[in-house]
Short mmCIF file of C-alpha atoms and ligand atoms in Angstrom, two decimals:
data_model
loop_
_atom_site.label_atom_id
_atom_site.label_comp_id
_atom_site.label_asym_id
_atom_site.label_seq_id
_atom_site.Cartn_x
_atom_site.Cartn_y
_atom_site.Cartn_z
CA MET A 1 -23.07 -22.82 14.80
CA SER A 2 -19.76 -22.53 13.64
CA ARG A 3 -17.98 -18.96 13.86
CA ILE A 4 -18.28 -18.58 10.39
CA MET A 5 -21.89 -19.43 10.15
CA GLU A 6 -22.71 -17.33 12.95
CA GLU A 7 -20.86 -14.38 10.85
CA GLN A 8 -22.83 -15.47 7.70
CA VAL A 9 -26.02 -14.94 9.44
CA LEU A 10 -25.38 -12.08 11.39
CA LEU A 11 -24.11 -10.90 7.84
CA PHE A 12 -26.58 -12.14 5.47
CA GLY A 13 -29.93 -12.77 7.83
CA GLU A 14 -30.86 -16.05 7.51
CA ASP A 15 -29.47 -17.03 4.13
CA VAL A 16 -26.57 -19.49 5.58
CA ASN A 17 -26.36 -21.35 2.23
CA TYR A 18 -24.24 -18.61 1.23
CA ASP A 19 -21.23 -20.31 -0.74
CA ARG A 20 -18.71 -17.61 -0.76
CA ALA A 21 -15.87 -19.66 -2.05
CA LYS A 22 -17.84 -20.43 -5.02
CA GLU A 23 -18.82 -16.83 -5.83
CA VAL A 24 -15.14 -16.11 -5.57
CA LYS A 25 -14.16 -18.21 -7.83
CA GLU A 26 -16.78 -17.30 -10.64
CA PHE A 27 -15.59 -13.41 -10.22
CA ASP A 28 -12.30 -14.31 -10.28
CA GLU A 29 -12.68 -16.40 -13.69
CA THR A 30 -14.20 -13.14 -15.20
CA LYS A 31 -10.58 -11.98 -14.99
CA ALA A 32 -12.39 -8.63 -15.59
CA GLY A 33 -11.95 -7.43 -12.07
CA VAL A 34 -14.88 -4.58 -10.83
CA LYS A 35 -14.13 -2.21 -13.54
CA GLY A 36 -15.52 -5.65 -15.47
CA LEU A 37 -18.72 -5.52 -13.11
CA LEU A 38 -19.33 -1.49 -13.36
CA ASP A 39 -19.28 -2.21 -16.94
CA SER A 40 -22.07 -4.80 -16.96
CA GLY A 41 -24.14 -2.41 -15.85
CA ILE A 42 -24.68 -3.64 -11.86
CA VAL A 43 -26.10 -1.20 -9.57
CA LYS A 44 -25.91 -3.22 -6.55
CA LEU A 45 -22.87 -4.74 -4.71
CA PRO A 46 -22.43 -8.57 -4.89
CA ARG A 47 -21.95 -9.88 -1.35
CA ILE A 48 -18.56 -10.59 -1.68
CA PHE A 49 -17.67 -6.94 -1.87
CA ILE A 50 -19.86 -6.15 1.41
CA HIS A 51 -18.07 -5.76 4.79
CA PRO A 52 -19.34 -6.32 8.22
CA LYS A 53 -21.22 -3.41 9.26
CA GLU A 54 -18.71 -2.69 12.70
CA SER A 55 -15.71 -1.94 10.22
CA LEU A 56 -17.51 0.29 7.82
CA PRO A 57 -16.33 3.98 7.94
CA LYS A 58 -18.29 5.81 10.19
CA TYR A 59 -18.98 9.81 9.40
CA ASP A 60 -16.54 11.89 11.95
CA ALA A 61 -16.53 15.63 10.28
CA THR A 62 -14.38 16.64 12.69
CA SER A 63 -10.99 14.63 12.17
CA SER A 64 -9.94 16.29 8.85
CA CYS A 65 -10.51 19.81 10.45
CA LEU A 66 -8.35 18.87 13.33
CA PHE A 67 -5.83 16.97 12.15
CA HIS A 68 -3.37 17.19 8.98
CA VAL A 69 -0.77 15.16 7.29
CA PRO A 70 2.70 16.67 7.88
CA VAL A 71 3.72 18.24 3.97
CA ILE A 72 7.28 18.71 3.91
CA ASP A 73 8.78 20.75 1.30
CA PHE A 74 11.95 19.77 -0.07
CA THR A 75 13.11 22.55 -1.74
CA GLY A 76 17.08 22.92 -0.73
CA TYR A 77 17.43 19.32 0.38
CA GLU A 78 21.19 19.37 -0.86
CA LYS A 79 22.29 22.12 1.03
CA CYS A 80 20.70 24.97 2.88
CA ARG A 81 17.50 23.14 4.13
CA ARG A 82 18.86 19.82 4.59
CA LEU A 83 18.94 19.71 8.51
CA GLU A 84 15.31 21.24 8.64
CA ILE A 85 13.98 18.85 6.23
CA ILE A 86 15.76 15.72 8.25
CA ASN A 87 13.74 16.62 11.57
CA GLU A 88 10.60 17.14 10.04
CA ILE A 89 10.94 13.56 8.28
CA LYS A 90 12.13 12.35 12.23
CA GLU A 91 8.79 14.30 13.90
CA ALA A 92 6.29 12.52 10.99
CA SER A 93 7.87 9.28 11.00
CA GLU A 94 8.01 9.61 14.87
CA THR A 95 4.09 10.62 15.08
CA TRP A 96 2.20 9.85 11.95
CA GLY A 97 4.07 7.48 10.08
CA PHE A 98 2.81 9.36 7.33
CA PHE A 99 4.12 12.78 5.42
CA GLN A 100 3.50 14.30 1.59
CA MET A 101 6.70 15.63 -0.28
CA VAL A 102 6.35 18.73 -2.51
CA ASN A 103 9.76 20.00 -4.65
CA HIS A 104 10.98 16.52 -4.71
CA GLY A 105 12.35 16.33 -7.65
CA VAL A 106 10.31 14.22 -9.97
CA PRO A 107 8.82 16.11 -12.55
CA VAL A 108 4.97 16.49 -12.26
CA CYS A 109 4.28 15.70 -15.96
CA VAL A 110 6.48 12.29 -15.49
CA MET A 111 4.04 11.42 -12.38
CA ASP A 112 0.93 12.68 -14.57
CA GLU A 113 2.13 10.46 -17.27
CA MET A 114 1.97 7.81 -14.90
CA LEU A 115 -1.32 8.20 -13.81
CA LYS A 116 -3.10 8.41 -16.82
CA VAL A 117 -1.33 5.14 -18.69
CA ILE A 118 -2.60 3.49 -15.36
CA LYS A 119 -5.70 4.69 -16.08
CA VAL A 120 -5.35 3.18 -20.06
CA PHE A 121 -3.94 0.17 -18.93
CA HIS A 122 -7.76 -0.40 -17.03
CA GLU A 123 -9.70 1.09 -19.25
CA GLN A 124 -8.80 -1.50 -22.12
CA PRO A 125 -10.94 -3.82 -23.52
CA ARG A 126 -11.38 -7.13 -21.24
CA GLU A 127 -10.03 -9.35 -23.77
CA VAL A 128 -7.05 -7.00 -23.94
CA LYS A 129 -5.90 -6.98 -19.92
CA LYS A 130 -7.00 -11.07 -19.32
CA GLU A 131 -3.99 -11.68 -20.73
CA TRP A 132 -2.12 -10.01 -17.79
CA TYR A 133 -4.32 -11.64 -15.04
CA SER A 134 -2.70 -13.83 -12.92
CA ARG A 135 -2.46 -14.87 -9.15
CA ASP A 136 0.79 -16.15 -9.57
CA HIS A 137 3.61 -14.28 -7.45
CA LYS A 138 6.42 -15.52 -9.56
CA MET A 139 5.15 -13.54 -12.80
CA LYS A 140 6.71 -10.07 -12.82
CA VAL A 141 3.78 -7.92 -14.28
CA ARG A 142 0.33 -9.42 -13.51
CA TYR A 143 -3.03 -7.46 -13.30
CA PHE A 144 -5.49 -8.69 -10.45
CA CYS A 145 -8.47 -7.73 -8.15
CA ASN A 146 -7.64 -8.02 -4.97
CA GLY A 147 -4.24 -9.84 -3.78
CA ASP A 148 -6.13 -11.36 -0.97
CA LEU A 149 -9.12 -12.36 -2.65
CA LEU A 150 -9.29 -15.58 -2.07
CA VAL A 151 -8.50 -15.44 1.90
CA ALA A 152 -10.04 -12.04 2.86
CA LYS A 153 -13.90 -12.13 4.34
CA ALA A 154 -14.58 -9.07 2.37
CA ALA A 155 -12.96 -7.93 -0.74
CA ASN A 156 -12.31 -4.26 -1.61
CA TRP A 157 -14.02 -1.98 -4.80
CA ARG A 158 -10.68 -1.99 -6.68
CA ASP A 159 -8.19 -3.45 -9.41
CA THR A 160 -4.57 -3.42 -9.39
CA ILE A 161 -1.63 -3.96 -11.98
CA MET A 162 1.50 -4.75 -10.15
CA PHE A 163 5.26 -4.95 -11.11
CA ASP A 164 7.50 -6.64 -9.11
CA PHE A 165 11.41 -5.75 -9.23
CA GLN A 166 11.99 -8.04 -6.08
CA ASP A 167 14.38 -9.74 -8.62
CA GLY A 168 16.16 -6.73 -10.07
CA PRO A 169 15.21 -5.06 -13.01
CA LEU A 170 12.94 -6.43 -15.29
CA ASP A 171 12.67 -5.81 -19.39
CA PRO A 172 10.75 -3.38 -20.23
CA GLN A 173 9.36 -5.28 -23.78
CA GLY A 174 7.94 -7.26 -20.83
CA TYR A 175 4.93 -4.67 -19.91
CA PRO A 176 1.77 -3.77 -21.61
CA LEU A 177 2.42 -1.83 -24.77
CA VAL A 178 0.04 1.17 -23.40
CA CYS A 179 1.89 1.79 -19.88
CA ARG A 180 5.72 0.43 -21.22
CA GLU A 181 7.54 4.39 -21.81
CA ALA A 182 5.52 5.77 -18.95
CA VAL A 183 6.26 2.85 -16.43
CA ASN A 184 9.58 3.19 -17.37
CA LYS A 185 10.30 6.68 -17.01
CA TYR A 186 8.76 7.10 -13.92
CA MET A 187 10.57 4.11 -12.15
CA GLU A 188 14.32 6.16 -13.84
CA HIS A 189 12.98 9.14 -11.70
CA ILE A 190 11.14 7.06 -8.26
CA LEU A 191 14.56 5.28 -7.86
CA LYS A 192 16.49 8.82 -7.35
CA LEU A 193 13.83 9.41 -4.93
CA LYS A 194 14.06 6.53 -3.14
CA ALA A 195 18.06 6.71 -3.11
CA LEU A 196 17.75 10.43 -1.06
CA LEU A 197 15.00 9.01 1.12
CA SER A 198 17.39 6.33 2.14
CA GLU A 199 19.78 9.15 2.91
CA LEU A 200 17.85 11.35 4.52
CA MET A 201 15.72 8.76 6.47
CA SER A 202 19.11 7.54 7.72
CA GLU A 203 19.90 10.72 9.01
CA ALA A 204 16.72 11.30 10.23
CA LEU A 205 17.13 8.03 12.35
CA GLY A 206 20.11 9.44 13.64
CA LEU A 207 22.55 7.42 11.48
CA LYS A 208 24.93 7.63 8.88
CA LYS A 209 23.65 8.80 5.57
CA ASP A 210 24.56 5.58 3.88
CA TYR A 211 23.37 3.09 6.82
CA LEU A 212 19.91 2.45 5.23
CA THR A 213 21.75 1.69 1.38
CA ASN A 214 24.33 -0.24 3.48
CA ILE A 215 22.27 -2.58 5.41
CA GLU A 216 20.09 -3.54 2.10
CA CYS A 217 16.86 -2.13 3.83
CA MET A 218 16.24 -0.30 0.80
CA LYS A 219 16.93 -2.77 -1.69
CA SER A 220 14.04 -3.41 -4.17
CA GLU A 221 10.43 -2.46 -4.84
CA THR A 222 7.83 -3.64 -6.01
CA VAL A 223 5.00 -0.97 -7.76
CA VAL A 224 1.52 -1.34 -7.49
CA CYS A 225 -1.13 0.69 -9.62
CA HIS A 226 -4.34 0.44 -8.39
CA TYR A 227 -7.58 1.55 -10.32
CA TYR A 228 -10.80 2.40 -8.11
CA PRO A 229 -13.59 2.34 -10.31
CA VAL A 230 -16.63 4.70 -9.23
CA CYS A 231 -18.61 2.46 -6.62
CA PRO A 232 -22.38 1.63 -7.00
CA GLU A 233 -22.86 1.06 -2.92
CA PRO A 234 -19.72 2.87 -1.52
CA ASP A 235 -21.31 2.72 2.05
CA LEU A 236 -20.93 -0.81 2.25
CA THR A 237 -17.49 -1.78 0.80
CA PHE A 238 -13.89 -0.19 1.07
CA GLY A 239 -12.02 0.05 -1.90
CA THR A 240 -9.06 -0.95 0.70
CA THR A 241 -9.50 -2.70 3.89
CA LYS A 242 -7.56 -0.87 6.58
CA HIS A 243 -3.64 -2.27 6.67
CA SER A 244 -0.40 -1.28 7.87
CA ASP A 245 2.19 -1.79 4.82
CA PRO A 246 4.82 -4.54 5.01
CA SER A 247 7.37 -2.48 2.92
CA SER A 248 10.26 -0.82 4.28
CA LEU A 249 8.70 2.58 3.11
CA THR A 250 5.70 3.19 0.49
CA ILE A 251 6.65 6.11 -1.73
CA LEU A 252 3.04 6.11 -2.72
CA LEU A 253 1.68 8.60 -5.92
CA GLN A 254 -2.29 9.45 -5.81
CA ASP A 255 -4.29 11.34 -7.97
CA THR A 256 -6.97 14.33 -7.01
CA ILE A 257 -10.28 12.20 -6.13
CA GLY A 258 -8.97 11.66 -2.72
CA GLY A 259 -10.31 8.52 -0.40
CA LEU A 260 -6.96 7.81 1.65
CA GLN A 261 -7.06 7.96 5.24
CA VAL A 262 -4.07 7.57 7.75
CA LEU A 263 -4.96 6.49 11.40
CA HIS A 264 -3.95 9.08 14.12
CA GLN A 265 -4.78 9.29 17.44
CA ASN A 266 -7.29 7.26 16.99
CA ARG A 267 -9.38 9.00 14.68
CA TRP A 268 -9.35 8.48 10.76
CA VAL A 269 -7.59 11.45 9.29
CA ASN A 270 -7.59 12.37 4.98
CA VAL A 271 -4.21 12.15 3.04
CA ASN A 272 -5.78 15.25 0.87
CA PRO A 273 -4.40 15.18 -2.58
CA ILE A 274 -1.81 17.77 -3.49
CA HIS A 275 -1.10 17.84 -7.11
CA GLY A 276 2.76 17.04 -7.81
CA ALA A 277 3.27 15.84 -4.15
CA PHE A 278 4.27 11.81 -2.89
CA VAL A 279 3.34 10.12 0.09
CA ALA A 280 5.57 8.73 2.00
CA ASN A 281 4.51 6.43 4.79
CA ILE A 282 7.04 3.75 7.29
CA GLY A 283 6.29 0.75 6.27
CA ASP A 284 6.48 -2.44 9.06
CA PHE A 285 9.76 -3.65 8.39
CA MET A 286 11.16 0.02 8.99
CA GLN A 287 9.07 -0.08 12.63
CA LEU A 288 10.94 -3.40 13.30
CA ILE A 289 14.44 -2.78 12.52
CA SER A 290 14.13 0.81 14.04
CA ASN A 291 12.61 -1.16 17.32
CA ASP A 292 9.39 1.43 17.38
CA LYS A 293 10.95 4.70 17.02
CA PHE A 294 9.68 5.20 13.08
CA LYS A 295 5.60 3.56 13.11
CA SER A 296 3.82 1.99 10.38
CA VAL A 297 0.65 3.52 10.94
CA GLU A 298 -2.43 2.22 9.53
CA HIS A 299 -4.49 3.62 6.76
CA ARG A 300 -7.19 2.59 4.26
CA VAL A 301 -8.85 3.91 1.19
CA VAL A 302 -12.72 4.45 1.07
CA ALA A 303 -14.78 3.64 -2.04
CA GLY A 304 -16.16 6.30 -3.83
CA SER A 305 -18.84 7.70 -5.84
CA VAL A 306 -16.73 9.83 -7.60
CA GLY A 307 -13.50 8.33 -9.71
CA PRO A 308 -12.45 6.54 -11.03
CA ARG A 309 -9.28 7.05 -8.68
CA ALA A 310 -6.06 6.20 -9.44
CA SER A 311 -2.88 5.37 -7.23
CA VAL A 312 0.42 3.62 -7.68
CA ALA A 313 1.99 2.72 -4.75
CA CYS A 314 6.24 1.87 -4.45
CA HIS A 315 6.75 -0.92 -1.81
CA VAL A 316 10.35 -0.67 -0.98
CA TYR A 317 11.73 -3.84 0.48
CA PRO A 318 15.14 -5.16 1.96
CA ASN A 319 17.03 -7.58 0.77
CA ALA A 320 15.25 -10.90 0.50
CA PHE A 321 17.83 -12.94 1.48
CA GLN A 322 19.11 -11.47 4.59
CA LYS A 323 17.71 -11.41 8.22
CA TYR A 324 17.15 -7.72 10.21
CA ARG A 325 16.45 -7.41 13.47
CA PRO A 326 16.09 -4.25 15.66
CA ILE A 327 19.24 -1.75 14.95
CA GLU A 328 21.77 -1.60 17.85
CA GLU A 329 21.28 1.61 18.30
CA PHE A 330 17.86 1.53 19.18
CA THR A 331 18.34 -0.91 22.31
CA SER A 332 20.12 -0.87 25.65
CA ASP A 333 19.52 -2.46 28.44
CA GLU A 334 16.78 -0.45 29.69
CA ASN A 335 15.02 -0.65 25.91
CA PRO A 336 15.47 -4.27 24.84
CA ALA A 337 14.81 -5.73 21.30
CA LYS A 338 11.19 -5.81 20.64
CA TYR A 339 10.78 -7.70 18.04
CA ARG A 340 12.82 -11.08 16.85
CA GLU A 341 14.89 -11.58 13.81
CA THR A 342 12.94 -12.31 10.37
CA ASN A 343 13.81 -11.92 7.12
CA ILE A 344 11.39 -10.28 4.45
CA THR A 345 10.40 -13.60 2.66
CA GLU A 346 9.10 -14.89 6.25
CA TYR A 347 7.62 -11.90 6.65
CA LEU A 348 5.29 -11.85 3.75
CA THR A 349 4.09 -14.81 4.33
CA HIS A 350 2.71 -13.99 7.18
CA PHE A 351 1.25 -11.59 5.59
CA ARG A 352 -0.15 -12.71 2.61
CA SER A 353 -1.71 -15.99 4.84
CA LYS A 354 -4.12 -13.63 6.71
CA GLY A 355 -5.27 -11.47 3.78
CA LEU A 356 -6.08 -7.98 4.68
CA ASP A 357 -8.15 -8.66 7.33
CA GLY A 358 -7.66 -5.21 9.54
CA TYR A 359 -4.79 -6.32 11.89
CA LYS A 360 -1.27 -5.77 11.65
CA ALA A 361 1.30 -8.35 10.91
CA LEU A 362 3.92 -6.80 13.13
CA PRO A 363 2.56 -8.19 16.67
CA TYR A 364 3.07 -11.76 15.45
CA PHE A 365 6.86 -10.66 15.42
CA ARG A 366 7.13 -9.29 18.75
CA LEU A 367 9.20 -11.10 21.12
C1 OGA B 1 -1.21 0.42 -0.77
C2 OGA B 1 -2.20 1.26 -0.28
C3 OGA B 1 -3.11 3.44 -1.37
C4 OGA B 1 -3.66 4.11 -1.76
O1 OGA B 1 -1.21 0.09 -1.95
O2 OGA B 1 -0.62 -0.50 0.11
O3 OGA B 1 -2.35 2.01 1.15
O4 OGA B 1 -3.90 5.24 -1.97
N1 OGA B 1 -2.53 2.45 -1.19
O5 OGA B 1 -4.03 3.40 -3.27
NI1 NI B 2 -0.57 0.87 1.72
#
């Protein structure tokens, strides 16, 4: 029996006739996402969403009490608290790969409005949303259910609308009308925050403040806006499978529902929602160029029986036409470069080819 068949037997009893590809295709062709399934009144999860038992969350009451993701107050970042903030970023990036930011300068009303319109987009009639449904990476604005639906072994309970700024700014006329103004305003502010983080992270790495900007490590961004509807059987699936981000840095906005967890000292720790806060997490590419100084840490979103939950992840990427390798400052005879030279296009090609399979993409580039 093939490995895949064996797994199917394990997963679905004797039902080896389960034609996953066919069921995935039929679902994808509805162009209505998981929201469409919920609206159709399902009470049981279609099996394409059921994850293998061993990867599903185990209830661990202690982890959330033991550890807390660092929360950094950005008040005074220009002068009086700058050094303190840089030290907190350094500490968090070396140990957690995650931190939350408060008093970061982005108006809370802009953040709230962004989350609101993302919900409004996903809650439109399917005929309206359908126009935006696509798996074509060349499309700069598109809506889809699970970026890796066609390659992953199990699908997640989440829909997404994505804005791809990798080739530069987009014409806002090309955004869905319901979110045009809010996305535009949000991007204005997020770009300022990105510029600030580029400086603070450079300094946290012990480099000059314009270092990461000069090497174009924070050049462009892709904004993915997720919608996690209430899940009829949340114990059988995920909102997002365990993964680490292929970006340099991710700036995430989550609403107050909760569900995001980060792996810390081998335990899953809740990233507790704080109204008005952003979550920052180090991406694989930053770990690569910092030669493992800053850590890109695995995280996931559990599926929930309360919701819907919305989140907006701004994945910051390096210049696609440039090759990167571990920065000289982080290598020495005793500590040689741990990764080979690569560029983000090659990195993403590898990342996408495997889908969110629970394994990191980084080891593939290790020397
Ligand atoms: C991501 C991600 C988490 C969330 O988009 O990479 O991890 O809370 N999102 O939606
Ligand atoms: Ni992520």
